[in-house]
mmCIF file of C-alpha atoms in Angstrom:
data_model
loop_
_atom_site.group_PDB
_atom_site.id
_atom_site.type_symbol
_atom_site.label_atom_id
_atom_site.label_comp_id
_atom_site.label_asym_id
_atom_site.label_seq_id
_atom_site.Cartn_x
_atom_site.Cartn_y
_atom_site.Cartn_z
ATOM 1 C CA UNK A 1 0.000 0.000 0.000
ATOM 2 C CA UNK A 2 1.516 3.379 -1.017
ATOM 3 C CA UNK A 3 2.467 5.743 1.767
ATOM 4 C CA UNK A 4 0.151 8.693 2.231
ATOM 5 C CA UNK A 5 1.480 11.919 0.741
ATOM 6 C CA UNK A 6 0.442 14.862 2.920
ATOM 7 C CA UNK A 7 2.088 17.675 1.024
ATOM 8 C CA UNK A 8 4.081 18.471 -2.113
ATOM 9 C CA UNK A 9 5.896 21.788 -2.364
ATOM 10 C CA UNK A 10 8.991 23.455 -3.784
ATOM 11 C CA UNK A 11 11.696 25.573 -2.165
ATOM 12 C CA UNK A 12 14.619 27.600 -3.475
ATOM 13 C CA UNK A 13 18.026 26.653 -2.101
ATOM 14 C CA UNK A 14 21.240 28.198 -3.376
ATOM 15 C CA UNK A 15 19.530 29.398 -6.540
ATOM 16 C CA UNK A 16 18.100 25.950 -7.293
ATOM 17 C CA UNK A 17 14.483 24.824 -7.018
ATOM 18 C CA UNK A 18 14.050 21.662 -4.948
ATOM 19 C CA UNK A 19 10.841 19.645 -5.027
ATOM 20 C CA UNK A 20 9.851 18.168 -1.675
ATOM 21 C CA UNK A 21 7.075 16.051 -0.251
ATOM 22 C CA UNK A 22 5.898 15.074 3.207
ATOM 23 C CA UNK A 23 4.815 11.450 3.599
ATOM 24 C CA UNK A 24 4.108 8.995 6.380
ATOM 25 C CA UNK A 25 7.385 7.494 7.561
ATOM 26 C CA UNK A 26 8.082 4.024 6.107
ATOM 27 C CA UNK A 27 9.228 1.341 8.542
ATOM 28 C CA UNK A 28 12.668 1.022 6.957
ATOM 29 C CA UNK A 29 13.616 4.604 7.943
ATOM 30 C CA UNK A 30 13.495 4.237 11.752
ATOM 31 C CA UNK A 31 17.281 4.401 12.029
ATOM 32 C CA UNK A 32 17.688 7.347 9.645
ATOM 33 C CA UNK A 33 15.016 9.360 11.438
ATOM 34 C CA UNK A 34 16.754 8.625 14.737
ATOM 35 C CA UNK A 35 20.035 9.828 13.224
ATOM 36 C CA UNK A 36 18.346 13.013 12.006
ATOM 37 C CA UNK A 37 17.035 13.635 15.511
ATOM 38 C CA UNK A 38 20.405 13.019 17.169
ATOM 39 C CA UNK A 39 22.489 14.947 14.637
ATOM 40 C CA UNK A 40 20.392 18.083 14.483
ATOM 41 C CA UNK A 41 17.555 18.475 17.000
ATOM 42 C CA UNK A 42 19.525 17.251 19.996
ATOM 43 C CA UNK A 43 22.483 19.514 19.210
ATOM 44 C CA UNK A 44 20.292 22.623 18.887
ATOM 45 C CA UNK A 45 17.591 22.211 21.538
ATOM 46 C CA UNK A 46 18.167 24.582 24.513
ATOM 47 C CA UNK A 47 17.100 22.061 27.163
ATOM 48 C CA UNK A 48 19.342 19.285 25.838
ATOM 49 C CA UNK A 49 22.285 21.697 25.782
ATOM 50 C CA UNK A 50 21.586 23.120 29.246
ATOM 51 C CA UNK A 51 21.316 19.648 30.790
ATOM 52 C CA UNK A 52 24.897 18.878 29.713
ATOM 53 C CA UNK A 53 23.732 15.995 27.567
ATOM 54 C CA UNK A 54 25.923 16.912 24.584
ATOM 55 C CA UNK A 55 29.064 16.473 26.682
ATOM 56 C CA UNK A 56 28.252 12.918 27.771
ATOM 57 C CA UNK A 57 28.643 9.981 25.391
ATOM 58 C CA UNK A 58 26.691 7.765 27.816
ATOM 59 C CA UNK A 59 23.787 10.225 27.959
ATOM 60 C CA UNK A 60 23.685 10.529 24.171
ATOM 61 C CA UNK A 61 23.580 6.755 23.816
ATOM 62 C CA UNK A 62 20.794 6.543 26.395
ATOM 63 C CA UNK A 63 18.826 9.187 24.495
ATOM 64 C CA UNK A 64 19.320 7.320 21.215
ATOM 65 C CA UNK A 65 17.891 4.161 22.772
ATOM 66 C CA UNK A 66 14.876 6.132 24.017
ATOM 67 C CA UNK A 67 14.334 7.675 20.611
ATOM 68 C CA UNK A 68 14.382 4.299 18.898
ATOM 69 C CA UNK A 69 11.639 3.113 21.264
ATOM 70 C CA UNK A 70 9.618 6.257 20.535
ATOM 71 C CA UNK A 71 9.835 5.801 16.763
ATOM 72 C CA UNK A 72 8.387 2.290 17.070
ATOM 73 C CA UNK A 73 5.804 3.091 19.740
ATOM 74 C CA UNK A 74 2.084 2.368 19.470
ATOM 75 C CA UNK A 75 -0.024 5.323 18.388
ATOM 76 C CA UNK A 76 2.939 7.244 17.002
ATOM 77 C CA UNK A 77 2.353 9.159 13.784
ATOM 78 C CA UNK A 78 5.601 10.110 12.086
ATOM 79 C CA UNK A 79 5.739 12.172 8.919
ATOM 80 C CA UNK A 80 8.972 12.864 7.055
ATOM 81 C CA UNK A 81 9.996 15.443 4.490
ATOM 82 C CA UNK A 82 12.169 14.197 1.636
ATOM 83 C CA UNK A 83 13.233 15.202 -1.859
ATOM 84 C CA UNK A 84 10.605 14.418 -4.490
ATOM 85 C CA UNK A 85 12.109 13.057 -7.688
ATOM 86 C CA UNK A 86 8.721 12.507 -9.298
ATOM 87 C CA UNK A 87 8.574 8.775 -8.584
ATOM 88 C CA UNK A 88 7.318 6.578 -5.731
ATOM 89 C CA UNK A 89 10.754 6.329 -4.111
ATOM 90 C CA UNK A 90 10.910 7.693 -0.548
ATOM 91 C CA UNK A 91 14.325 9.272 -0.173
ATOM 92 C CA UNK A 92 16.316 9.925 2.995
ATOM 93 C CA UNK A 93 14.506 12.261 5.414
ATOM 94 C CA UNK A 94 15.632 15.871 5.701
ATOM 95 C CA UNK A 95 13.008 16.694 8.341
ATOM 96 C CA UNK A 96 10.448 14.898 10.471
ATOM 97 C CA UNK A 97 7.436 15.468 12.710
ATOM 98 C CA UNK A 98 6.376 12.953 15.345
ATOM 99 C CA UNK A 99 3.193 12.847 17.442
ATOM 100 C CA UNK A 100 1.690 10.215 19.717
ATOM 101 C CA UNK A 101 -2.078 9.653 19.800
ATOM 102 C CA UNK A 102 -2.955 10.052 23.473
ATOM 103 C CA UNK A 103 -6.064 9.599 25.600
ATOM 104 C CA UNK A 104 -6.853 11.937 28.473
ATOM 105 C CA UNK A 105 -5.400 10.537 31.678
ATOM 106 C CA UNK A 106 -2.777 8.389 29.964
ATOM 107 C CA UNK A 107 0.454 8.396 31.995
ATOM 108 C CA UNK A 108 3.623 9.821 30.513
ATOM 109 C CA UNK A 109 5.990 7.218 29.003
ATOM 110 C CA UNK A 110 8.241 5.877 31.741
ATOM 111 C CA UNK A 111 11.926 5.094 31.394
ATOM 112 C CA UNK A 112 14.548 3.784 33.775
ATOM 113 C CA UNK A 113 16.798 6.827 33.693
ATOM 114 C CA UNK A 114 20.517 6.127 34.031
ATOM 115 C CA UNK A 115 22.729 9.136 33.363
ATOM 116 C CA UNK A 116 22.621 12.349 35.382
ATOM 117 C CA UNK A 117 22.243 14.437 32.226
ATOM 118 C CA UNK A 118 19.126 12.560 31.110
ATOM 119 C CA UNK A 119 17.699 12.833 34.631
ATOM 120 C CA UNK A 120 18.267 16.602 34.541
ATOM 121 C CA UNK A 121 16.621 16.881 31.130
ATOM 122 C CA UNK A 122 13.505 15.060 32.343
ATOM 123 C CA UNK A 123 13.485 17.099 35.549
ATOM 124 C CA UNK A 124 13.265 20.289 33.486
ATOM 125 C CA UNK A 125 10.633 18.957 31.091
ATOM 126 C CA UNK A 126 8.450 17.570 33.884
ATOM 127 C CA UNK A 127 8.842 20.875 35.725
ATOM 128 C CA UNK A 128 7.548 22.722 32.664
ATOM 129 C CA UNK A 129 4.645 20.295 32.401
ATOM 130 C CA UNK A 130 3.825 20.882 36.061
ATOM 131 C CA UNK A 131 3.616 24.626 35.392
ATOM 132 C CA UNK A 132 1.422 24.221 32.320
ATOM 133 C CA UNK A 133 -0.015 20.796 31.640
ATOM 134 C CA UNK A 134 -0.484 19.683 28.040
ATOM 135 C CA UNK A 135 -3.563 17.654 28.983
ATOM 136 C CA UNK A 136 -5.237 20.631 30.687
ATOM 137 C CA UNK A 137 -4.186 23.058 27.957
ATOM 138 C CA UNK A 138 -5.630 20.950 25.151
ATOM 139 C CA UNK A 139 -8.552 19.730 27.301
ATOM 140 C CA UNK A 140 -9.591 16.915 24.981
ATOM 141 C CA UNK A 141 -10.373 13.264 25.647
ATOM 142 C CA UNK A 142 -8.165 12.309 22.716
ATOM 143 C CA UNK A 143 -5.307 14.347 21.284
ATOM 144 C CA UNK A 144 -1.853 14.224 19.740
ATOM 145 C CA UNK A 145 1.066 14.668 22.100
ATOM 146 C CA UNK A 146 4.277 16.059 20.626
ATOM 147 C CA UNK A 147 7.316 13.815 20.155
ATOM 148 C CA UNK A 148 9.454 16.268 18.195
ATOM 149 C CA UNK A 149 9.765 18.284 14.998
ATOM 150 C CA UNK A 150 13.286 18.472 13.612
ATOM 151 C CA UNK A 151 15.205 19.446 10.498
ATOM 152 C CA UNK A 152 18.571 18.987 8.813
ATOM 153 C CA UNK A 153 20.078 22.452 9.350
ATOM 154 C CA UNK A 154 21.302 22.539 5.736
ATOM 155 C CA UNK A 155 17.639 23.114 4.831
ATOM 156 C CA UNK A 156 17.002 25.789 7.447
ATOM 157 C CA UNK A 157 14.939 28.918 6.645
ATOM 158 C CA UNK A 158 13.203 27.365 3.632
ATOM 159 C CA UNK A 159 9.739 27.063 5.209
ATOM 160 C CA UNK A 160 9.984 23.307 5.780
ATOM 161 C CA UNK A 161 9.199 23.484 9.514
ATOM 162 C CA UNK A 162 6.085 25.533 8.777
ATOM 163 C CA UNK A 163 4.985 22.957 6.196
ATOM 164 C CA UNK A 164 5.466 20.155 8.748
ATOM 165 C CA UNK A 165 3.285 22.055 11.227
ATOM 166 C CA UNK A 166 0.656 22.475 8.514
ATOM 167 C CA UNK A 167 0.750 18.697 8.012
ATOM 168 C CA UNK A 168 0.227 18.240 11.759
ATOM 169 C CA UNK A 169 -3.020 20.161 11.398
ATOM 170 C CA UNK A 170 -4.057 17.953 8.471
ATOM 171 C CA UNK A 171 -3.359 14.798 10.502
ATOM 172 C CA UNK A 172 -5.372 16.142 13.445
ATOM 173 C CA UNK A 173 -8.240 17.068 11.130
ATOM 174 C CA UNK A 174 -8.300 13.572 9.642
ATOM 175 C CA UNK A 175 -8.543 12.127 13.165
ATOM 176 C CA UNK A 176 -11.278 14.579 14.214
ATOM 177 C CA UNK A 177 -9.032 16.284 16.759
ATOM 178 C CA UNK A 178 -9.949 20.005 16.966
ATOM 179 C CA UNK A 179 -6.875 21.354 18.756
ATOM 180 C CA UNK A 180 -3.166 20.659 19.006
ATOM 181 C CA UNK A 181 -0.556 22.114 21.327
ATOM 182 C CA UNK A 182 3.080 21.615 22.225
ATOM 183 C CA UNK A 183 6.111 23.236 23.808
ATOM 184 C CA UNK A 184 8.185 25.125 21.251
ATOM 185 C CA UNK A 185 11.702 25.513 22.634
ATOM 186 C CA UNK A 186 13.629 26.822 19.614
ATOM 187 C CA UNK A 187 13.371 30.160 17.833
ATOM 188 C CA UNK A 188 12.958 28.407 14.475
ATOM 189 C CA UNK A 189 9.968 26.372 15.684
ATOM 190 C CA UNK A 190 8.391 29.361 17.417
ATOM 191 C CA UNK A 191 8.686 31.450 14.252
ATOM 192 C CA UNK A 192 7.320 28.622 12.081
ATOM 193 C CA UNK A 193 4.372 28.127 14.433
ATOM 194 C CA UNK A 194 3.549 31.835 14.480
ATOM 195 C CA UNK A 195 3.634 31.893 10.666
ATOM 196 C CA UNK A 196 1.249 28.901 10.648
ATOM 197 C CA UNK A 197 -1.264 30.645 12.918
ATOM 198 C CA UNK A 198 -0.364 29.077 16.265
ATOM 199 C CA UNK A 199 -0.868 31.149 19.419
ATOM 200 C CA UNK A 200 1.199 31.265 22.602
ATOM 201 C CA UNK A 201 -0.828 29.977 25.550
ATOM 202 C CA UNK A 202 1.989 30.012 28.121
ATOM 203 C CA UNK A 203 5.594 31.163 28.249
ATOM 204 C CA UNK A 204 8.507 30.349 30.564
ATOM 205 C CA UNK A 205 11.749 32.313 30.514
ATOM 206 C CA UNK A 206 14.808 30.101 30.145
ATOM 207 C CA UNK A 207 16.611 32.358 32.604
ATOM 208 C CA UNK A 208 14.050 31.399 35.260
ATOM 209 C CA UNK A 209 14.346 27.702 34.393
ATOM 210 C CA UNK A 210 18.118 27.969 34.673
ATOM 211 C CA UNK A 211 17.885 29.416 38.186
ATOM 212 C CA UNK A 212 15.313 26.833 39.230
ATOM 213 C CA UNK A 213 17.261 23.800 37.990
ATOM 214 C CA UNK A 214 20.836 25.026 38.362
ATOM 215 C CA UNK A 215 21.747 25.042 34.679
ATOM 216 C CA UNK A 216 22.796 27.687 32.146
ATOM 217 C CA UNK A 217 20.805 28.369 28.979
ATOM 218 C CA UNK A 218 21.885 30.240 25.873
ATOM 219 C CA UNK A 219 20.543 33.788 25.523
ATOM 220 C CA UNK A 220 18.464 32.856 22.469
ATOM 221 C CA UNK A 221 15.663 32.050 22.445
ATOM 222 C CA UNK A 222 14.615 33.917 25.561
ATOM 223 C CA UNK A 223 11.824 31.539 26.495
ATOM 224 C CA UNK A 224 9.995 28.288 25.909
ATOM 225 C CA UNK A 225 6.459 28.726 24.595
ATOM 226 C CA UNK A 226 3.508 26.368 24.823
ATOM 227 C CA UNK A 227 1.754 27.056 21.524
ATOM 228 C CA UNK A 228 -1.693 25.947 20.408
ATOM 229 C CA UNK A 229 -3.454 25.820 17.058
ATOM 230 C CA UNK A 230 -7.136 25.238 16.399
ATOM 231 C CA UNK A 231 -7.871 22.841 13.574
#
């Protein structure tokens, strides 16, 4: 059965026009999507950097193992962006969006945390969730919970993140889900969400998080934003 194509679009890169498409992730790309996540998202996300994760080989390996479980988890909907050569071939992913279909009251995924850096990362994320709960913010019996949107930085500033967020809305609409929300922790994602019509429901300054959890954040972006879009 052919993979569903959610979007076809073109971008200009270095004076050349590149045709792209966003499709459901095929099973044979688990490893490549994990590599995309580790090589780009992890290295740029403020919370990963502040937790010290990038300086620990053991923590990075632990995170990779977690990510591989996520990509194969039940209820996960992963869409990838790849170059469109006009055939049915699904090429290597240059960007991806992952969401987990969640029911109200479902517990957060549990892991046996090993490294101090991973423990610190989860401490920060759970602290943010305690301040502004995704379940309460969305207030639906059934919704999509974010598992990451990430991009090969060679394709930055071409509108690909915004197109992936648009596809998220299409997926929610197909499932009859009227609202979607997630924490946006990077400036690129925040800008893409604003351009796609998302609104900021809650904002936490990274400076305040740093003081609370004893870590140092970069100056940009200034804050993490929980952003919501109506479908």
